[in-house]
Coordinates of N, CA and C in Angstrom, one line a residue:
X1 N 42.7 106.0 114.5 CA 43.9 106.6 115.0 C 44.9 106.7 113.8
X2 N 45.7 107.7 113.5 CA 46.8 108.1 112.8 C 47.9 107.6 112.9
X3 N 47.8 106.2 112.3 CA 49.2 105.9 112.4 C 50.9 106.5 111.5
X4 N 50.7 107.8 111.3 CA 52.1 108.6 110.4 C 52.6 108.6 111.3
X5 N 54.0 109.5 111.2 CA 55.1 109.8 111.6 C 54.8 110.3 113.5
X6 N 53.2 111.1 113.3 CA 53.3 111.0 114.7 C 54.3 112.0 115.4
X7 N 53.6 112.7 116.8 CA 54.9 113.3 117.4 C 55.8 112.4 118.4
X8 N 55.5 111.3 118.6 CA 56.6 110.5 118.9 C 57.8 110.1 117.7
X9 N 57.5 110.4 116.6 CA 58.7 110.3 115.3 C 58.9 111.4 115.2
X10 N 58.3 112.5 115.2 CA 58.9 113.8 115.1 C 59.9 114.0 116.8
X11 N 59.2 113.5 117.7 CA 60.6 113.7 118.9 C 61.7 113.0 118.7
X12 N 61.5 111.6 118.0 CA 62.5 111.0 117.9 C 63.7 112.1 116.9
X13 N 63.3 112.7 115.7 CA 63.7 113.0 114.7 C 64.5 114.3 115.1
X14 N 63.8 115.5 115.8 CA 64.3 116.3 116.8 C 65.5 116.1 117.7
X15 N 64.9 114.5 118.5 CA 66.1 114.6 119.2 C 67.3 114.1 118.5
X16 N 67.4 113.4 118.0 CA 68.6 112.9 116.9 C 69.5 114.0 116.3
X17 N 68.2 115.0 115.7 CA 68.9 116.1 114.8 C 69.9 117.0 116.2
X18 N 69.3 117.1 117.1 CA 69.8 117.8 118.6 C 71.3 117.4 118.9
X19 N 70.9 116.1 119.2 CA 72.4 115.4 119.4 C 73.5 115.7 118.4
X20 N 72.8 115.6 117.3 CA 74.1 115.1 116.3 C 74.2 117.0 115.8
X21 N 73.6 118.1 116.2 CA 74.1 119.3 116.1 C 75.2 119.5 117.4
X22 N 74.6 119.0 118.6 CA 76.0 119.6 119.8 C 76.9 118.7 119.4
X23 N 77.2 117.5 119.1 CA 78.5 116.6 118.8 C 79.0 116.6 117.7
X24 N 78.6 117.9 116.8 CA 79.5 118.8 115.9 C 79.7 119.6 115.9
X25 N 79.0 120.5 116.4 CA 79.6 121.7 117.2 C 80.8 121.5 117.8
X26 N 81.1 120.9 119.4 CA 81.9 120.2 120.0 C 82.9 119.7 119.2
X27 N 83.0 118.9 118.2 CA 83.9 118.3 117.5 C 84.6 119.4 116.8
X28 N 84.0 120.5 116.0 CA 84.6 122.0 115.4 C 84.9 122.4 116.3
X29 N 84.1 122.9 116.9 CA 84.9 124.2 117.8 C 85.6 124.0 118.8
X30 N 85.6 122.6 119.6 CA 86.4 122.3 120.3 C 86.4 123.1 121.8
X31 N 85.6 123.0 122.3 CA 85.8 124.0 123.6 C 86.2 123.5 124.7
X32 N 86.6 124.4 125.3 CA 87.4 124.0 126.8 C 86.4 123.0 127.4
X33 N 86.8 122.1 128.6 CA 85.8 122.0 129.0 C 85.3 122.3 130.2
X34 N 84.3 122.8 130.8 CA 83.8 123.2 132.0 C 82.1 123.0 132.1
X35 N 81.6 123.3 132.9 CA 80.1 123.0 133.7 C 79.3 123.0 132.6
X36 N 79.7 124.1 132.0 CA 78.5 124.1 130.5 C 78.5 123.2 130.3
X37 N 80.0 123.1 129.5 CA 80.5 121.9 128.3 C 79.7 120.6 129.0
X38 N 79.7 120.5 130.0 CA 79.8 118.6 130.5 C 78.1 119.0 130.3
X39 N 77.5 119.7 130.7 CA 75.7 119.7 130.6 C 75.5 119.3 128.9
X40 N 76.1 120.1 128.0 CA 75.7 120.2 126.6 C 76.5 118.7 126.1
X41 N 77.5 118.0 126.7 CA 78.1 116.8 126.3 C 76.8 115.6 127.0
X42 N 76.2 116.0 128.2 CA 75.3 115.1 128.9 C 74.3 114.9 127.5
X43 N 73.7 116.0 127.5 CA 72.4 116.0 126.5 C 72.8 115.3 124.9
X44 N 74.2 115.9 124.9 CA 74.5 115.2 123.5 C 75.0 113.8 123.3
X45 N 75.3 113.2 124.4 CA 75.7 111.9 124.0 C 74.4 111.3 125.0
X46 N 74.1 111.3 126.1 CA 73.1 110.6 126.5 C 71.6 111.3 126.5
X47 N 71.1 112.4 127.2 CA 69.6 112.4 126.9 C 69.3 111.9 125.8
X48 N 69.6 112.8 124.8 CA 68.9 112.8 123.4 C 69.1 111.9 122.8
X49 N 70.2 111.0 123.0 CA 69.7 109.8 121.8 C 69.0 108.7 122.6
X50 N 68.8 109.0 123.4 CA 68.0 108.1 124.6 C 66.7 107.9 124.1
X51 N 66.3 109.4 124.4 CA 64.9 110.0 124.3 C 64.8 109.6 122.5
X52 N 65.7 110.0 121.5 CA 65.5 109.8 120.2 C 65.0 108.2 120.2
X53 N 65.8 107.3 121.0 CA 65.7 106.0 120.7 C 64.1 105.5 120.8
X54 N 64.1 105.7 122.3 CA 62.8 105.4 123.3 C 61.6 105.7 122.2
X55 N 61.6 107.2 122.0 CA 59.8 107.7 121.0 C 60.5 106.7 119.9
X56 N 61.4 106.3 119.0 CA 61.6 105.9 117.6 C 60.8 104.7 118.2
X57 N 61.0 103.8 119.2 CA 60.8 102.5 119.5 C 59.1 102.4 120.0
X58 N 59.2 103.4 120.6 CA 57.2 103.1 120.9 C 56.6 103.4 120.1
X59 N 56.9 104.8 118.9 CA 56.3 104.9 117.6 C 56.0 103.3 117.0
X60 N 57.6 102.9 116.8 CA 57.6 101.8 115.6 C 56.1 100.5 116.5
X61 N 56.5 100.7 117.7 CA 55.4 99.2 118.4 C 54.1 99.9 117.6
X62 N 53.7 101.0 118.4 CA 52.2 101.6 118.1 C 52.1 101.5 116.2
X63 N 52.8 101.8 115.7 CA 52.6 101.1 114.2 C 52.3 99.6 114.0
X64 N 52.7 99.0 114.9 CA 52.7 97.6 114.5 C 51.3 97.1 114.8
X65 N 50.5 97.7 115.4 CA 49.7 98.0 116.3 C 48.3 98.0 114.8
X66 N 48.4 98.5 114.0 CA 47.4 99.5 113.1 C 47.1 98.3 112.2
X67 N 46.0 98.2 111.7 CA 45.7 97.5 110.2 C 46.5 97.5 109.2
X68 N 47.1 98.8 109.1 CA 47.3 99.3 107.7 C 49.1 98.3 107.9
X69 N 49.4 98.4 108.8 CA 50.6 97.3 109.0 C 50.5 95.9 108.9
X70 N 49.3 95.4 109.3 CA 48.9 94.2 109.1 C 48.8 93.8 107.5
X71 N 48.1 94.7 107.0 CA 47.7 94.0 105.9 C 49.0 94.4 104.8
X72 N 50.3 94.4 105.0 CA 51.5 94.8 104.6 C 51.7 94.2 104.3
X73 N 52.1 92.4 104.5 CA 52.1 91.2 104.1 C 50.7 90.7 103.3
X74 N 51.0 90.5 102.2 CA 49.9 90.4 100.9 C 49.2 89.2 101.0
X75 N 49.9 88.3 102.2 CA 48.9 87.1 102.6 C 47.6 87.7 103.6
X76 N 48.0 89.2 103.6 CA 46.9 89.5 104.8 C 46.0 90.5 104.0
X77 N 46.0 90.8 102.8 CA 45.4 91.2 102.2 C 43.7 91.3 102.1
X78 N 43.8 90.1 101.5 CA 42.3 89.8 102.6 C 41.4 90.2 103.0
X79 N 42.1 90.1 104.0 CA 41.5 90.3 105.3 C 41.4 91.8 105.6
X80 N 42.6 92.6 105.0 CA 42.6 94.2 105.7 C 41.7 94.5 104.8
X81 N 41.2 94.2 103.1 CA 40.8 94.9 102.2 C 39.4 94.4 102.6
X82 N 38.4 93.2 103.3 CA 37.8 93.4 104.4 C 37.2 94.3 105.1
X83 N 38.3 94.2 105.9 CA 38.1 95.3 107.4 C 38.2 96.9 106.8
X84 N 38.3 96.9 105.2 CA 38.3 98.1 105.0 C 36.9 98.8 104.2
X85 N 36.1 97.9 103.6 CA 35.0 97.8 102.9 C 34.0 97.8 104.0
X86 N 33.3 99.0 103.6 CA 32.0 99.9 104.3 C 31.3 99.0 104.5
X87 N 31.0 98.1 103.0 CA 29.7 97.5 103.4 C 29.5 96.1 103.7
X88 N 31.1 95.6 104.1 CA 30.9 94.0 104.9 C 30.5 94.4 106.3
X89 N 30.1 92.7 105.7 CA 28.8 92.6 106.8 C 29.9 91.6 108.3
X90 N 31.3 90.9 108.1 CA 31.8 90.0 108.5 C 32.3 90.6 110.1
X91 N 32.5 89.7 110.8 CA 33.0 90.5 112.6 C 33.9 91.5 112.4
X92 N 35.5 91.1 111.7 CA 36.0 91.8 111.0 C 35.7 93.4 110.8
X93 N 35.0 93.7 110.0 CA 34.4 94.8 109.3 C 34.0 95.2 110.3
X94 N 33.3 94.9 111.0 CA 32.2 95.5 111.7 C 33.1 96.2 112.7
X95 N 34.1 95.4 113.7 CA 35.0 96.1 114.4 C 35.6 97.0 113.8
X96 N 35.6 97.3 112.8 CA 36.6 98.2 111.6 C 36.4 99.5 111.9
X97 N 34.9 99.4 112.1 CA 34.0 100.8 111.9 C 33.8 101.5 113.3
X98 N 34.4 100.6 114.3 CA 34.5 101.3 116.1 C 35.2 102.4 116.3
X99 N 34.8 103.7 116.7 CA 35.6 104.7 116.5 C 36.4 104.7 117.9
X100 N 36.3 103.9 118.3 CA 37.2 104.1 119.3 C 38.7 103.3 119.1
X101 N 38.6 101.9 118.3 CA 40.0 100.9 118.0 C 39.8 100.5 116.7
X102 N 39.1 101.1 115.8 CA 38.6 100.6 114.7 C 39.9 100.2 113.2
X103 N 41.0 101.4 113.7 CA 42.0 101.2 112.5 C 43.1 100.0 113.2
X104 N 43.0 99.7 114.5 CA 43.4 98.6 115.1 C 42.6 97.6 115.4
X105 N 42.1 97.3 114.3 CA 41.0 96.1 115.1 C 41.5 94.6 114.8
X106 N 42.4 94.4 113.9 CA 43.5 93.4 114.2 C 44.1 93.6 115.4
X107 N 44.9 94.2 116.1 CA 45.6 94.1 116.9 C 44.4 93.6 118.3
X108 N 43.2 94.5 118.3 CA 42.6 94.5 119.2 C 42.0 92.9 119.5
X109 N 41.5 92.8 118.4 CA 41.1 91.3 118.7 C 42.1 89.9 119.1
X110 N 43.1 90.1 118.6 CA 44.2 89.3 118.4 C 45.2 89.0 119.4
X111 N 45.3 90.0 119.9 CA 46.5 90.5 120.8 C 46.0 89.7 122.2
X112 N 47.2 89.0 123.1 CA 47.1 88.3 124.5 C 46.5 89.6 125.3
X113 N 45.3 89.2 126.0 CA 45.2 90.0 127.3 C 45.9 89.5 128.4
X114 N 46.4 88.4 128.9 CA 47.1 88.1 130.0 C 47.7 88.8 130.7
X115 N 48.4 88.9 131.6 CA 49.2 89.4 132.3 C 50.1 89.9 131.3
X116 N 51.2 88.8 130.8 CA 52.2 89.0 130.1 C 51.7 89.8 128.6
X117 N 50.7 89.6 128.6 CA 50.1 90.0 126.6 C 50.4 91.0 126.0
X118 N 51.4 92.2 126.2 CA 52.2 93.2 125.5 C 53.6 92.4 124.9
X119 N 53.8 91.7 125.8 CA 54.9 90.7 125.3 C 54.5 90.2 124.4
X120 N 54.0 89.1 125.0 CA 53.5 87.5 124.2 C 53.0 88.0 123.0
X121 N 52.5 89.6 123.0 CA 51.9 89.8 121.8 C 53.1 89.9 120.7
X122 N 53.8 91.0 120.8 CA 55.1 91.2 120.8 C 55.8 90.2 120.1
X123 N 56.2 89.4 120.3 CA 56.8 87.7 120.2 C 56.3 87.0 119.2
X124 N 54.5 87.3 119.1 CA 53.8 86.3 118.2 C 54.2 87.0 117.0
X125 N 53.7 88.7 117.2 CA 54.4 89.6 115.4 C 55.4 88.7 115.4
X126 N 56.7 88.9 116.1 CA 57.8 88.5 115.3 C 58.4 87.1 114.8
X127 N 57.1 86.3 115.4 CA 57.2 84.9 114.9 C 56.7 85.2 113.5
X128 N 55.5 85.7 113.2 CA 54.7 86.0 112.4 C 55.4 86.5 110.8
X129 N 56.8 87.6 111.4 CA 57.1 88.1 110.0 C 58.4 87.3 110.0
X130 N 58.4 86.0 110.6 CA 59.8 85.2 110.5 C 59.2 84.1 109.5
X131 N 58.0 83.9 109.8 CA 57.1 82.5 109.1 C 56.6 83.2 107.5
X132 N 56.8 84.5 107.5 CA 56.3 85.7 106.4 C 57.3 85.3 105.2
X133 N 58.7 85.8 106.2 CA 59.8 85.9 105.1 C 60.8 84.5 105.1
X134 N 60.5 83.4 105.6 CA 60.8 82.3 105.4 C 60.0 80.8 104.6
X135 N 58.9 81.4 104.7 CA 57.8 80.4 104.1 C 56.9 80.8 103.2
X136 N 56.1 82.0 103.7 CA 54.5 82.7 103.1 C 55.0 83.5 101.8
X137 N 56.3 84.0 101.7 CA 56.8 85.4 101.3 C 56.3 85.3 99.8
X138 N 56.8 84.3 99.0 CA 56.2 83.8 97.9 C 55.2 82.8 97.5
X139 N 54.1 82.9 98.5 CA 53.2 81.8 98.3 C 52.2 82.8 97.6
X140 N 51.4 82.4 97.1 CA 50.4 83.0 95.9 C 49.0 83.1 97.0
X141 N 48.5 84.3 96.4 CA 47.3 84.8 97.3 C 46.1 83.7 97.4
X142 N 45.8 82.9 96.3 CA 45.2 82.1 96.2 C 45.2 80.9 96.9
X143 N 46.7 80.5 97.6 CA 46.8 79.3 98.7 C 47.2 79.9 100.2
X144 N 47.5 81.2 100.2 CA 47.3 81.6 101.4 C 46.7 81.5 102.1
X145 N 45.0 82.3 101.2 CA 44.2 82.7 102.0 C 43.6 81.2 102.5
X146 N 43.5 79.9 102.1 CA 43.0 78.7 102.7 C 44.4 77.9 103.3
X147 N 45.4 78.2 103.1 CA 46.8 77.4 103.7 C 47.3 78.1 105.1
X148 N 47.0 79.3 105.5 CA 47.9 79.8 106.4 C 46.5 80.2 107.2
X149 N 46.8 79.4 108.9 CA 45.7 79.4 109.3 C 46.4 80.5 110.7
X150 N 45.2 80.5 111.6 CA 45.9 81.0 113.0 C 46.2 80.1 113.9
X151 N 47.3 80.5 114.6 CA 48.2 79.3 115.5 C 46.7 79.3 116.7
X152 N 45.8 79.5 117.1 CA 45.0 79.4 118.3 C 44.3 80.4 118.3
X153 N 43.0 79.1 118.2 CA 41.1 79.4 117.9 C 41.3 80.9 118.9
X154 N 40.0 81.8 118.1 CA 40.2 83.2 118.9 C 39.3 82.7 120.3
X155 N 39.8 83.1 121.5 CA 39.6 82.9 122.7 C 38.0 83.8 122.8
X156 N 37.0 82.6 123.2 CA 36.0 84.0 123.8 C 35.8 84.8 124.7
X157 N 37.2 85.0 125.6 CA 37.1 85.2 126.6 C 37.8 86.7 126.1
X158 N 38.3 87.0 124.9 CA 38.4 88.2 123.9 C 37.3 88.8 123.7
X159 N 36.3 88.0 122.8 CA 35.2 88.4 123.2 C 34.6 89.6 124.3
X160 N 34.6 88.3 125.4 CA 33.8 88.9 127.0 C 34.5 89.9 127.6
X161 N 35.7 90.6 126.9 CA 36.6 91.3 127.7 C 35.4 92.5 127.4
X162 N 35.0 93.1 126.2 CA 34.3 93.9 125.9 C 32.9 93.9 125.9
X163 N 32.4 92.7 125.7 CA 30.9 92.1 125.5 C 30.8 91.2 126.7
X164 N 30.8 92.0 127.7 CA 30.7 90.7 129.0 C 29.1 90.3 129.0
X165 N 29.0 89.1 129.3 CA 28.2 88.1 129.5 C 27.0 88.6 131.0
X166 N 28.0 89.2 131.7 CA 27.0 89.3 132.6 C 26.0 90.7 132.6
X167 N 26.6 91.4 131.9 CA 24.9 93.2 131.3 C 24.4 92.1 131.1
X168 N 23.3 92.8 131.7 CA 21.7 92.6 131.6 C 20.8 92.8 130.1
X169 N 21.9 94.0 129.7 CA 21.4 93.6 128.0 C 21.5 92.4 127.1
X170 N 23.0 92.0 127.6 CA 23.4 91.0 126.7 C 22.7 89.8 126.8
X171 N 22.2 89.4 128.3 CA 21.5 88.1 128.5 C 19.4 89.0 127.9
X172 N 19.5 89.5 127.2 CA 18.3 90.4 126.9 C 17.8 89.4 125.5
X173 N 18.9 89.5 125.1 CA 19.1 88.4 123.7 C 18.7 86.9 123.8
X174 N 17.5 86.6 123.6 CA 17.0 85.4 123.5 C 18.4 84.2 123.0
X175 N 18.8 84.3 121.8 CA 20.0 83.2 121.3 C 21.3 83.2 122.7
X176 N 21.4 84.8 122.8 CA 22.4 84.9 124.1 C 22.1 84.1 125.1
X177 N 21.2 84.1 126.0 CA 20.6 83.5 126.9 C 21.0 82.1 126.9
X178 N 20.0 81.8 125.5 CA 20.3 80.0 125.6 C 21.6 79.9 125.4
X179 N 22.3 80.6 125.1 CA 24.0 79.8 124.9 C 24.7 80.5 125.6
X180 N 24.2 80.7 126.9 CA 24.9 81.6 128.0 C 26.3 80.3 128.4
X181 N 25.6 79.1 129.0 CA 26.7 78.4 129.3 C 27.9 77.8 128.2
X182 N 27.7 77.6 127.1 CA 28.3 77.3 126.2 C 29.5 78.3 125.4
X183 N 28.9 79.4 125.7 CA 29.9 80.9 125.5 C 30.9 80.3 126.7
X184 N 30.5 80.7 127.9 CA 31.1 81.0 129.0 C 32.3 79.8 129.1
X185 N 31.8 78.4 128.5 CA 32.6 77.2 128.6 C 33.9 76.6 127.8
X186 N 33.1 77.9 126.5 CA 34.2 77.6 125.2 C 33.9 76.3 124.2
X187 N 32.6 75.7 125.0 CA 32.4 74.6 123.6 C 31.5 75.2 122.7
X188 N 30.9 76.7 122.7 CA 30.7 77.3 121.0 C 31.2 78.7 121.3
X189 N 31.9 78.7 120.1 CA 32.9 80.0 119.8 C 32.1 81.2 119.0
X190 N 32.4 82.2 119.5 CA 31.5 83.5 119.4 C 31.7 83.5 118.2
X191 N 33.0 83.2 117.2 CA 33.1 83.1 116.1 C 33.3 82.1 115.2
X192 N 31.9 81.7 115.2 CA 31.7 80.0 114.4 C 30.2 80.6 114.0
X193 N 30.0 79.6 112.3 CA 28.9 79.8 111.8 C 27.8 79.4 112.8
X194 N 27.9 78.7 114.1 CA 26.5 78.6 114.9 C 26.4 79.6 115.7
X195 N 27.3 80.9 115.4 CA 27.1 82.0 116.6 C 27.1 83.1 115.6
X196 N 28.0 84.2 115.5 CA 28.2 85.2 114.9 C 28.8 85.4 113.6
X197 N 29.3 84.1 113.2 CA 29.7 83.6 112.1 C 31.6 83.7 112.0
X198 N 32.2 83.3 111.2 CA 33.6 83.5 111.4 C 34.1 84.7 111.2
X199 N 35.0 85.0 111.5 CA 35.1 86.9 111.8 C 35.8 87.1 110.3
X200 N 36.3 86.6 109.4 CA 36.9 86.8 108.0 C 35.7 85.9 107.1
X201 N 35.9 86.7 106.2 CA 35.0 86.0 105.3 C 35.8 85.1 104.0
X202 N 36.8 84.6 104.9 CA 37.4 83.3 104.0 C 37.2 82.0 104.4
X203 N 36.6 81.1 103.5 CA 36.5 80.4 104.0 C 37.1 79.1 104.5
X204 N 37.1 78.0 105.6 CA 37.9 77.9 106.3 C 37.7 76.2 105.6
X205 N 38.8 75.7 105.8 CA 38.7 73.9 104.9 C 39.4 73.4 105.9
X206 N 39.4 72.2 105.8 CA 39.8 71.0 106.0 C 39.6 71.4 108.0
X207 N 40.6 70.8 109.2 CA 40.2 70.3 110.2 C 39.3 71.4 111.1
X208 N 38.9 72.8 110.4 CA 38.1 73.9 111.2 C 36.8 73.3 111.3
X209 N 36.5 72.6 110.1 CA 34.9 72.3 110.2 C 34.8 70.9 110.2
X210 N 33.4 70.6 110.3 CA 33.3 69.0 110.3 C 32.9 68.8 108.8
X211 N 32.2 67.7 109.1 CA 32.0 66.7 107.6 C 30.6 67.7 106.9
X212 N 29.7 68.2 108.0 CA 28.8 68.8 108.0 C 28.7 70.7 107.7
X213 N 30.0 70.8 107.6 CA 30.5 72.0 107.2 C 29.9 73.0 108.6
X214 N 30.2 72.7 110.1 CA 29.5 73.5 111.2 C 31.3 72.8 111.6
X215 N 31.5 74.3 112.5 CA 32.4 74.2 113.0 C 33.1 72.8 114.1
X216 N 34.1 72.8 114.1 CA 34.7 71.5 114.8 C 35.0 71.9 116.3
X217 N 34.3 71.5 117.0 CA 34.5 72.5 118.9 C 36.6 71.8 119.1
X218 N 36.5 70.7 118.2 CA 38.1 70.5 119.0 C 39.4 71.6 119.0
X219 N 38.6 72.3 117.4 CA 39.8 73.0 117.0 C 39.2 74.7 117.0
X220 N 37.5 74.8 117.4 CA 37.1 76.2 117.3 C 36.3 76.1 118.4
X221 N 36.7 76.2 119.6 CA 36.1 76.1 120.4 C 36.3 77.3 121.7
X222 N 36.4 78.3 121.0 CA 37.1 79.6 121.4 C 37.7 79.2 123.2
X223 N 37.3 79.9 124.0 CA 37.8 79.8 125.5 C 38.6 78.6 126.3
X224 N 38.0 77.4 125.3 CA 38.5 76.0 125.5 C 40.6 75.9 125.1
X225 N 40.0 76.4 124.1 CA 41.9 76.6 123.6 C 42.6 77.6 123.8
X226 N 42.5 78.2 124.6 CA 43.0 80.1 124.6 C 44.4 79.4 125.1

């Protein structure tokens, strides 16, 4: 998907330019006022900056929405330049290349399905660019990528929203099969080196893994912690 200006920024930009032509007009020419006047004063002080506001404001969400905003913050670097390379092999990547959410495949994976999860999602960005520009802003790419972790293991139940467990293909997969209950339970995470491997190809230190370098179920134990 195209995340530019978009005809929700071009409505916004329309209606703005709209408004602020009748509420100069009106301010020059000064006209009586009558039935017209009050229709063309309606539009010019309320519809249109309304309508200007509204598209400026779902534009700006649906941008927040895209990779290419993600990886804006240089600690996410990474990860977008990743998800942007043809030939990784990482979960990441692979989502990248889905032509259906592929230039959103941060948001897709990431984002609360809950009830509330346009919010909660909502909330987490703006925790996200508060911890950005108060802590991360000047930290060096090099302690990022191992210092700045995710607040909570990716839920497999993210996963199963798309890859449900119950097709008959999916249980078709021999490894699937045997770790049918352990998916479904959250004590091994669709994204741990004993399953599909970690969805970034950075690698993860200190309490993610054990002594044994295989994931730790306390702290990656997808569904268990959601």
């Amino acid at each position: 998907m195209n995340h530019g200006i978009g005809w929700l920024g071009i409505l916004a930009v329309v209606s703005a330019a709209g408004a602020a032509i009748i509420l100069v007009t009106f301010l020059v020419r000064k006209p009586q006022i009558s039935a017209d006047t009050k229709v063309w004063l309606l539009l010019g002080l309320g519809v249109l900056p309304i309508a200007s506001a509204a598209s400026a404001n779902i534009q700006g969400f649906q941008s927040m929405e895209s990779r290419e905003f993600c990886g804006s913050c240089h600690v996410m670097i990474p990860h977008a330049a990743d998800s942007d390379d043809p030939n990784s092999r990482s979960l990441a990547a692979i989502h990248a290349r889905n032509r259906y959410f592929g230039e959103e495949n941060c948001y897709t994976c990431h984002k609360d399905y809950g009830m509330y999860g346009f919010v909660l999602t909502k909330l987490g960005g703006l925790r996200h660019v508060y911890y950005y520009l108060t802590e991360y802003h000047d930290m060096p790419l090099s302690e990022s990528k191992h210092d700045i972790r995710i607040v909570h293991p990716l839920p497999n139940d993210t996963c199963m929203g798309c890859h449900t467990t119950n097709a008959p293909r999916w249980n078709m997969v021999p490894d699937h099969a045997s770790s049918l209950e352990a998916v479904r339970n959250g004590t091994m995470s669709c994204a741990s080196p004993g399953c599909h491997g970690f969805a970034h190809p950075v690698t993860k230190l200190g309490k993610e893994l054990t002594a044994d370098g295989k994931p730790n179920p306390e702290f990656d134990a997808g569904a268990k912690h959601r």
